[in-house]
Short mmCIF file of C-alpha atoms in Angstrom, two decimals:
data_model
loop_
_atom_site.label_atom_id
_atom_site.label_comp_id
_atom_site.label_asym_id
_atom_site.label_seq_id
_atom_site.Cartn_x
_atom_site.Cartn_y
_atom_site.Cartn_z
CA MET C 68 110.64 97.33 61.17
CA ASN C 69 113.53 96.35 63.41
CA ILE C 70 112.22 93.30 65.18
CA GLU C 71 115.36 92.35 67.10
CA PRO C 72 115.15 93.00 70.85
CA GLN C 73 117.75 95.44 72.15
CA SER C 74 119.43 92.93 74.45
CA LEU C 75 119.82 90.55 71.51
CA GLU C 76 121.26 93.35 69.36
CA ALA C 77 123.76 94.14 72.10
CA LEU C 78 124.90 90.50 72.13
CA ILE C 79 125.18 90.45 68.33
CA GLY C 80 127.39 93.54 68.66
CA GLU C 81 129.65 91.75 71.15
CA PHE C 82 130.15 88.75 68.87
CA SER C 83 130.75 91.07 65.88
CA SER C 84 133.64 92.68 67.74
CA LEU C 85 135.56 89.38 67.70
CA PRO C 86 138.12 88.87 64.91
CA GLY C 87 136.81 87.05 61.82
CA ILE C 88 133.17 87.17 62.99
CA GLY C 89 130.94 89.14 60.60
CA HIS C 90 127.46 90.46 61.34
CA LYS C 91 125.66 87.40 59.96
CA THR C 92 127.76 84.93 61.94
CA ALA C 93 127.39 87.12 65.04
CA ARG C 94 123.60 87.00 64.66
CA ARG C 95 123.69 83.19 64.30
CA LEU C 96 125.81 82.88 67.45
CA ALA C 97 123.58 85.24 69.44
CA TYR C 98 120.41 83.37 68.45
CA HIS C 99 122.16 80.15 69.42
CA VAL C 100 122.94 81.54 72.87
CA LEU C 101 119.19 82.14 73.37
CA THR C 102 118.58 78.40 72.95
CA LYS C 103 121.04 77.52 75.72
CA LYS C 104 120.23 76.89 79.36
CA ARG C 105 120.62 79.93 81.61
CA SER C 106 123.21 78.10 83.74
CA ASP C 107 125.33 77.38 80.67
CA VAL C 108 125.24 81.02 79.57
CA GLU C 109 126.10 82.14 83.11
CA ARG C 110 129.12 79.82 83.07
CA PHE C 111 130.16 81.27 79.67
CA ALA C 112 129.94 84.78 81.12
CA GLU C 113 131.94 83.77 84.20
CA ASN C 114 134.61 82.10 82.08
CA LEU C 115 134.97 85.29 80.03
CA VAL C 116 135.62 87.46 83.08
CA ASN C 117 137.71 84.75 84.80
CA ALA C 118 140.01 84.53 81.80
CA VAL C 119 140.88 88.25 81.81
CA ASP C 120 141.09 88.30 85.60
CA ARG C 121 143.31 85.27 86.10
CA VAL C 122 145.45 85.13 82.97
CA HIS C 123 148.51 87.39 82.92
CA PRO C 124 151.93 87.26 81.24
CA CYS C 125 154.49 85.00 82.90
CA PRO C 126 157.09 87.36 84.48
CA ARG C 127 159.96 85.32 82.99
CA CYS C 128 158.83 84.51 79.43
CA TYR C 129 155.70 86.68 78.95
CA CYS C 130 153.54 83.75 77.82
CA PHE C 131 149.99 83.71 79.20
CA THR C 132 149.58 81.90 82.48
CA ASP C 133 147.26 81.92 85.50
CA GLU C 134 149.99 80.98 87.97
CA ASP C 135 153.01 82.87 89.28
CA LEU C 136 155.25 81.22 86.66
CA CYS C 137 154.12 79.42 83.48
CA PRO C 138 154.44 75.58 83.39
CA VAL C 139 157.44 75.74 81.05
CA CYS C 140 159.40 78.22 83.20
CA LYS C 141 158.49 76.20 86.30
CA SER C 142 159.60 72.84 84.95
CA ARG C 143 162.65 73.94 82.93
CA PRO C 144 164.31 76.63 85.06
CA ASP C 145 167.82 75.77 83.90
CA ALA C 146 167.15 75.57 80.15
CA LYS C 147 170.09 76.87 78.16
CA SER C 148 168.10 77.71 75.04
CA ILE C 149 165.37 80.28 74.38
CA CYS C 150 162.86 80.01 71.56
CA VAL C 151 161.61 83.51 70.68
CA VAL C 152 158.01 83.74 69.41
CA GLU C 153 155.77 86.63 68.51
CA LYS C 154 152.75 85.77 70.63
CA SER C 155 151.78 83.38 73.39
CA SER C 156 149.70 81.04 71.20
CA ASP C 157 152.73 80.39 68.95
CA ILE C 158 154.17 78.19 71.72
CA VAL C 159 151.35 75.62 71.36
CA PRO C 160 152.62 73.88 68.16
CA PHE C 161 156.13 73.52 69.66
CA GLU C 162 154.82 71.87 72.80
CA ARG C 163 152.41 69.73 70.79
CA SER C 164 155.25 68.37 68.62
CA GLY C 165 157.34 67.68 71.72
CA ILE C 166 160.59 68.34 69.80
CA TYR C 167 161.81 71.19 71.99
CA LYS C 168 162.71 71.01 75.66
CA GLY C 169 164.04 74.51 76.27
CA SER C 170 162.40 77.73 77.41
CA TYR C 171 160.46 80.35 75.47
CA PHE C 172 160.20 84.09 75.20
CA VAL C 173 157.15 85.95 73.91
CA LEU C 174 158.28 89.15 72.21
CA GLY C 175 154.78 90.64 72.07
CA GLY C 176 154.83 91.31 68.33
CA VAL C 177 157.29 92.28 65.61
CA ILE C 178 158.58 95.73 64.67
CA SER C 179 156.08 97.25 62.26
CA PRO C 180 156.37 101.04 61.79
CA LEU C 181 153.18 101.09 59.66
CA ASP C 182 151.17 99.74 62.60
CA GLY C 183 152.98 102.02 65.02
CA ILE C 184 154.86 99.15 66.68
CA GLY C 185 158.44 100.18 67.41
CA PRO C 186 161.17 98.30 69.34
CA GLU C 187 159.98 100.04 72.52
CA HIS C 188 156.65 98.14 72.36
CA LEU C 189 158.39 94.74 72.44
CA HIS C 190 160.16 92.94 75.28
CA LEU C 191 163.54 93.19 73.52
CA PRO C 192 165.61 94.57 76.46
CA GLU C 193 164.13 91.92 78.79
CA LEU C 194 165.15 89.22 76.31
CA VAL C 195 168.71 90.52 76.03
CA LYS C 196 168.92 90.72 79.83
CA ARG C 197 167.74 87.11 80.20
CA ILE C 198 170.23 85.87 77.60
CA LYS C 199 173.08 87.51 79.48
CA GLU C 200 171.99 86.62 83.03
CA GLU C 201 171.13 82.98 82.35
CA SER C 202 174.14 82.45 80.04
CA ILE C 203 171.87 81.13 77.30
CA GLU C 204 173.67 79.00 74.70
CA GLU C 205 171.17 79.00 71.83
CA LEU C 206 168.60 81.52 70.70
CA ILE C 207 166.02 80.08 68.26
CA LEU C 208 164.07 82.69 66.34
CA ALA C 209 160.56 81.53 65.45
CA LEU C 210 159.06 84.81 64.31
CA GLY C 211 157.23 83.92 61.10
CA SER C 212 158.47 84.92 57.68
CA SER C 213 157.38 88.51 57.05
CA PRO C 214 159.67 91.48 56.31
CA GLU C 215 158.66 92.80 59.75
CA ALA C 216 159.88 89.59 61.38
CA ASP C 217 163.14 89.86 59.45
CA SER C 218 163.78 93.43 60.62
CA THR C 219 162.96 92.42 64.21
CA ALA C 220 165.53 89.63 63.94
CA LEU C 221 168.06 92.16 62.61
CA MET C 222 167.37 94.55 65.49
CA LEU C 223 167.82 91.71 67.99
CA ASP C 224 171.07 90.74 66.28
CA ARG C 225 172.42 94.27 66.76
CA MET C 226 171.34 94.37 70.40
CA LEU C 227 173.22 91.11 70.97
CA ALA C 228 176.48 92.38 69.45
CA GLY C 229 179.32 90.97 71.54
CA VAL C 230 177.14 88.45 73.35
CA ASN C 231 178.32 84.88 72.89
CA VAL C 232 175.10 83.06 71.95
CA LYS C 233 174.39 80.77 69.01
CA ARG C 234 171.55 82.21 66.91
CA THR C 235 169.34 80.00 64.76
CA ARG C 236 165.99 80.31 63.02
CA LEU C 237 163.40 77.72 61.97
CA ALA C 238 163.96 76.03 58.60
CA ARG C 239 161.88 77.35 55.72
CA GLY C 240 160.63 74.99 53.03
CA ILE C 241 157.83 72.79 51.78
CA PRO C 242 155.31 71.99 54.54
CA MET C 243 154.20 68.44 55.28
CA GLY C 244 151.49 67.03 53.03
CA SER C 245 151.50 69.86 50.51
CA ASP C 246 151.15 69.26 46.78
CA LEU C 247 154.19 70.71 44.96
CA GLU C 248 151.87 71.99 42.22
CA PHE C 249 150.28 74.46 44.63
CA VAL C 250 153.37 75.65 46.51
CA ASP C 251 153.79 79.44 46.23
CA GLU C 252 156.86 81.05 44.62
CA VAL C 253 158.49 82.37 47.80
CA THR C 254 158.20 79.01 49.59
CA MET C 255 159.63 77.25 46.52
CA LEU C 256 162.48 79.74 46.30
CA ARG C 257 163.38 79.21 49.96
CA ALA C 258 163.01 75.43 49.75
CA PHE C 259 165.32 75.37 46.71
CA GLU C 260 167.90 77.70 48.26
CA GLY C 261 167.86 75.67 51.44
CA ARG C 262 168.14 72.28 49.75
CA VAL C 263 170.26 69.76 51.67
CA CYS C 264 172.45 66.79 50.63
CA LEU C 265 170.88 63.34 50.90
CA MET D 1005 153.42 70.04 77.85
CA ASN D 1006 150.05 71.72 77.99
CA ILE D 1007 150.94 75.36 78.39
CA GLU D 1008 147.46 76.84 78.23
CA PRO D 1009 146.17 78.16 81.57
CA GLN D 1010 143.01 76.44 82.79
CA SER D 1011 140.88 79.58 82.73
CA LEU D 1012 141.90 80.14 79.11
CA GLU D 1013 141.08 76.53 78.24
CA ALA D 1014 137.65 76.94 79.80
CA LEU D 1015 137.01 79.98 77.62
CA ILE D 1016 138.21 78.12 74.50
CA GLY D 1017 135.71 75.39 75.42
CA GLU D 1018 132.87 77.93 75.63
CA PHE D 1019 133.62 79.35 72.19
CA SER D 1020 133.96 75.81 70.75
CA SER D 1021 130.42 75.04 71.90
CA LEU D 1022 129.02 77.66 69.52
CA PRO D 1023 127.79 76.46 66.11
CA GLY D 1024 130.36 76.67 63.30
CA ILE D 1025 133.25 77.51 65.65
CA GLY D 1026 135.99 74.86 65.60
CA HIS D 1027 138.76 74.46 68.15
CA LYS D 1028 141.28 76.60 66.25
CA THR D 1029 138.85 79.49 65.80
CA ALA D 1030 137.78 79.16 69.45
CA ARG D 1031 141.42 79.47 70.54
CA ARG D 1032 141.89 82.56 68.35
CA LEU D 1033 138.76 84.18 69.86
CA ALA D 1034 139.82 83.33 73.43
CA TYR D 1035 143.30 84.78 72.94
CA HIS D 1036 141.66 87.87 71.45
CA VAL D 1037 139.50 88.28 74.55
CA LEU D 1038 142.68 88.40 76.66
CA THR D 1039 143.81 91.48 74.73
CA LYS D 1040 140.58 93.37 75.51
CA LYS D 1041 140.02 95.80 78.36
CA ARG D 1042 138.47 94.22 81.46
CA SER D 1043 135.49 96.59 81.25
CA ASP D 1044 134.77 95.47 77.68
CA VAL D 1045 134.88 91.80 78.66
CA GLU D 1046 132.63 92.49 81.64
CA ARG D 1047 130.12 94.14 79.32
CA PHE D 1048 130.30 91.13 76.98
CA ALA D 1049 129.58 88.83 79.93
CA GLU D 1050 126.69 91.02 81.08
CA ASN D 1051 125.20 91.11 77.58
CA LEU D 1052 125.32 87.30 77.41
CA VAL D 1053 123.35 86.87 80.62
CA ASN D 1054 121.06 89.84 79.84
CA ALA D 1055 120.09 88.29 76.51
CA VAL D 1056 118.91 84.99 78.03
CA ASP D 1057 117.28 86.78 80.94
CA ARG D 1058 115.35 89.39 79.01
CA VAL D 1059 114.59 87.75 75.68
CA HIS D 1060 111.58 85.40 75.60
CA PRO D 1061 109.11 84.29 72.93
CA CYS D 1062 106.30 86.75 72.14
CA PRO D 1063 103.11 85.16 73.57
CA ARG D 1064 101.22 85.84 70.33
CA CYS D 1065 103.71 84.94 67.53
CA TYR D 1066 106.58 83.21 69.42
CA CYS D 1067 109.26 85.44 67.91
CA PHE D 1068 111.99 86.56 70.31
CA THR D 1069 111.28 89.80 72.13
CA ASP D 1070 112.26 91.53 75.38
CA GLU D 1071 108.90 93.24 75.82
CA ASP D 1072 105.43 91.89 76.65
CA LEU D 1073 104.55 91.76 72.94
CA CYS D 1074 106.95 91.90 69.99
CA PRO D 1075 107.06 95.13 67.90
CA VAL D 1076 105.18 93.50 65.01
CA CYS D 1077 102.33 92.18 67.19
CA LYS D 1078 102.17 95.55 68.96
CA SER D 1079 101.98 97.66 65.80
CA ARG D 1080 99.85 95.37 63.63
CA PRO D 1081 97.26 93.90 66.00
CA ASP D 1082 94.55 93.66 63.33
CA ALA D 1083 96.61 92.07 60.56
CA LYS D 1084 94.55 89.60 58.55
CA SER D 1085 97.50 87.58 57.26
CA ILE D 1086 100.02 85.38 59.04
CA CYS D 1087 103.44 84.51 57.64
CA VAL D 1088 104.59 81.21 59.15
CA VAL D 1089 108.36 80.83 59.63
CA GLU D 1090 110.51 78.13 61.19
CA LYS D 1091 112.55 80.28 63.56
CA SER D 1092 112.61 83.82 64.92
CA SER D 1093 115.56 84.99 62.83
CA ASP D 1094 113.69 84.10 59.60
CA ILE D 1095 111.53 87.20 60.14
CA VAL D 1096 114.49 89.55 59.66
CA PRO D 1097 114.71 89.35 55.79
CA PHE D 1098 110.94 89.99 55.48
CA GLU D 1099 111.11 93.11 57.61
CA ARG D 1100 114.27 94.24 55.89
CA SER D 1101 112.63 94.04 52.46
CA GLY D 1102 109.57 95.89 53.76
CA ILE D 1103 107.28 94.02 51.35
CA TYR D 1104 105.05 92.48 54.01
CA LYS D 1105 102.83 94.34 56.46
CA GLY D 1106 101.05 91.43 58.16
CA SER D 1107 101.82 89.41 61.26
CA TYR D 1108 104.12 86.42 61.77
CA PHE D 1109 104.10 83.09 63.52
CA VAL D 1110 107.24 81.22 64.57
CA LEU D 1111 106.56 77.48 64.40
CA GLY D 1112 109.69 76.53 66.34
CA GLY D 1113 111.01 74.11 63.70
CA VAL D 1114 109.71 71.65 61.13
CA ILE D 1115 108.57 68.06 61.62
CA SER D 1116 111.67 65.86 61.42
CA PRO D 1117 111.24 62.32 62.82
CA LEU D 1118 114.97 61.61 62.35
CA ASP D 1119 115.82 64.46 64.74
CA GLY D 1120 113.02 63.46 67.09
CA ILE D 1121 110.92 66.53 66.27
CA GLY D 1122 107.23 65.57 66.02
CA PRO D 1123 104.17 67.81 65.58
CA GLU D 1124 103.88 68.01 69.39
CA HIS D 1125 107.17 69.97 69.55
CA LEU D 1126 105.88 72.74 67.30
CA HIS D 1127 103.31 75.48 67.97
CA LEU D 1128 100.85 74.01 65.45
CA PRO D 1129 97.68 74.01 67.67
CA GLU D 1130 98.40 77.61 68.74
CA LEU D 1131 98.67 78.61 65.08
CA VAL D 1132 95.36 76.94 64.16
CA LYS D 1133 93.71 78.60 67.16
CA ARG D 1134 94.98 82.05 66.10
CA ILE D 1135 93.81 81.55 62.52
CA LYS D 1136 90.31 80.73 63.73
CA GLU D 1137 90.04 83.35 66.48
CA GLU D 1138 91.44 86.26 64.48
CA SER D 1139 89.58 85.25 61.28
CA ILE D 1140 92.83 85.31 59.32
CA GLU D 1141 92.38 85.64 55.57
CA GLU D 1142 95.78 84.54 54.24
CA LEU D 1143 98.34 82.11 55.56
CA ILE D 1144 101.77 82.47 53.91
CA LEU D 1145 104.06 79.51 54.44
CA ALA D 1146 107.75 80.49 54.48
CA LEU D 1147 109.26 77.27 55.77
CA GLY D 1148 112.25 76.70 53.49
CA SER D 1149 112.35 74.00 50.85
CA SER D 1150 113.27 70.73 52.54
CA PRO D 1151 111.17 67.52 52.57
CA GLU D 1152 110.63 68.17 56.29
CA ALA D 1153 109.18 71.62 55.53
CA ASP D 1154 106.89 70.04 52.93
CA SER D 1155 105.54 67.45 55.37
CA THR D 1156 105.02 70.18 57.99
CA ALA D 1157 103.00 72.15 55.44
CA LEU D 1158 100.96 69.02 54.70
CA MET D 1159 100.27 68.46 58.39
CA LEU D 1160 99.16 72.08 58.79
CA ASP D 1161 96.93 71.70 55.75
CA ARG D 1162 95.18 68.74 57.37
CA MET D 1163 94.76 70.54 60.67
CA LEU D 1164 93.11 73.42 58.80
CA ALA D 1165 90.57 71.20 57.02
CA GLY D 1166 87.30 73.09 56.89
CA VAL D 1167 88.84 76.42 57.90
CA ASN D 1168 88.26 79.13 55.32
CA VAL D 1169 91.74 80.62 54.89
CA LYS D 1170 93.72 81.24 51.71
CA ARG D 1171 97.01 79.32 51.83
CA THR D 1172 100.07 80.44 49.90
CA ARG D 1173 103.78 79.72 49.94
CA LEU D 1174 106.80 81.74 48.81
CA ALA D 1175 107.72 81.46 45.13
CA ARG D 1176 110.60 79.14 44.30
CA GLY D 1177 112.99 80.02 41.50
CA ILE D 1178 116.23 81.65 40.47
CA PRO D 1179 117.59 83.98 43.18
CA MET D 1180 118.65 87.55 42.40
CA GLY D 1181 122.13 87.95 40.96
CA SER D 1182 122.80 84.29 40.38
CA ASP D 1183 124.58 83.03 37.28
CA LEU D 1184 122.33 80.53 35.43
CA GLU D 1185 125.37 78.36 34.75
CA PHE D 1186 125.72 77.58 38.46
CA VAL D 1187 122.06 77.11 39.39
CA ASP D 1188 121.45 73.64 40.91
CA GLU D 1189 119.08 71.11 39.30
CA VAL D 1190 116.26 71.35 41.85
CA THR D 1191 116.16 75.15 41.70
CA MET D 1192 116.15 75.00 37.90
CA LEU D 1193 113.36 72.41 37.91
CA ARG D 1194 111.25 74.56 40.19
CA ALA D 1195 111.97 77.76 38.29
CA PHE D 1196 110.97 76.06 35.03
CA GLU D 1197 107.82 74.50 36.46
CA GLY D 1198 106.84 77.82 38.01
CA ARG D 1199 107.49 79.92 34.87
CA VAL D 1200 105.04 82.78 34.37
CA CYS D 1201 103.66 84.58 31.29
CA LEU D 1202 105.28 87.91 30.39
#
């Protein structure tokens, strides 16, 4: 016999639709919600709708914001470098490390024909326009290290033919705190190729 | 610089408050919500509030239901056995296996002085009352295998002194599909002690 009330099943379904949440975890979360105070659950529901209502892409860099311009674009309007990332959340580790004081640009993905994502789905023309208009001096590609990211970088390179801008990408190598024994082959290959003089 | 919009941070906080969801997972879920259609997020929010509004404990067995009586209590009003579980979701595997056709009783936890849960926090008197009033013939304890569950069973045993009801508990032993090599000591001890003739 199915003993789960319909409204509970509906909630389990909602949690299941989130990435990385299986049916068992979704059930655990839904049962947990039932133990919460009504006011807390109401606030959760409000925050869900508020987030989609208020958050939108920044018109200058396409990172998520709930203001007219994102905090970075607001505070660094004259930055002469752009760090290009795939998605909005990729900006967080940069700002947490505090190493970078320039502006960002969220591409909205990488070219991936298998997933049906072509150059027309990304903000590539907007990026090229910004580089030209703001006379950007350095373009830092921080697109991850997949073949798709590499072909996106290549496409961007072609679109920037004739534009005088320094192009760099993040260093690839051994991450902090990792045991050499467990480093994968590709990382080792790149770390070796990119070795630097002491 | 903190680049996350406040309404997004609030949503990350909500997901973090769920059991087993850390800050990184909460951020991933919140960013995922932003990619959903507004109507889908609205439905999610509605289902959250609906669940707490509509779901309540069944007045007879305390399992979660959104009707006046839960489906089990409705369809098996004359059951002469009660299976006692800790929480509502523990009923699901019984009903899925289809082995049991009696009624249930959700105790609401097990006695755990360290967590501040005493006998007064559980539905023990209500259970004893039901056993007497409905002249229950068998009481099946399905409370898990912790010391707290054992002391709860002992307390129930004392409260039922003089009541003529058969008391059983679930068998303890090797679970289906497990490799003997990896069975823990306590399970092995119990499986050995509880060995049966072929």
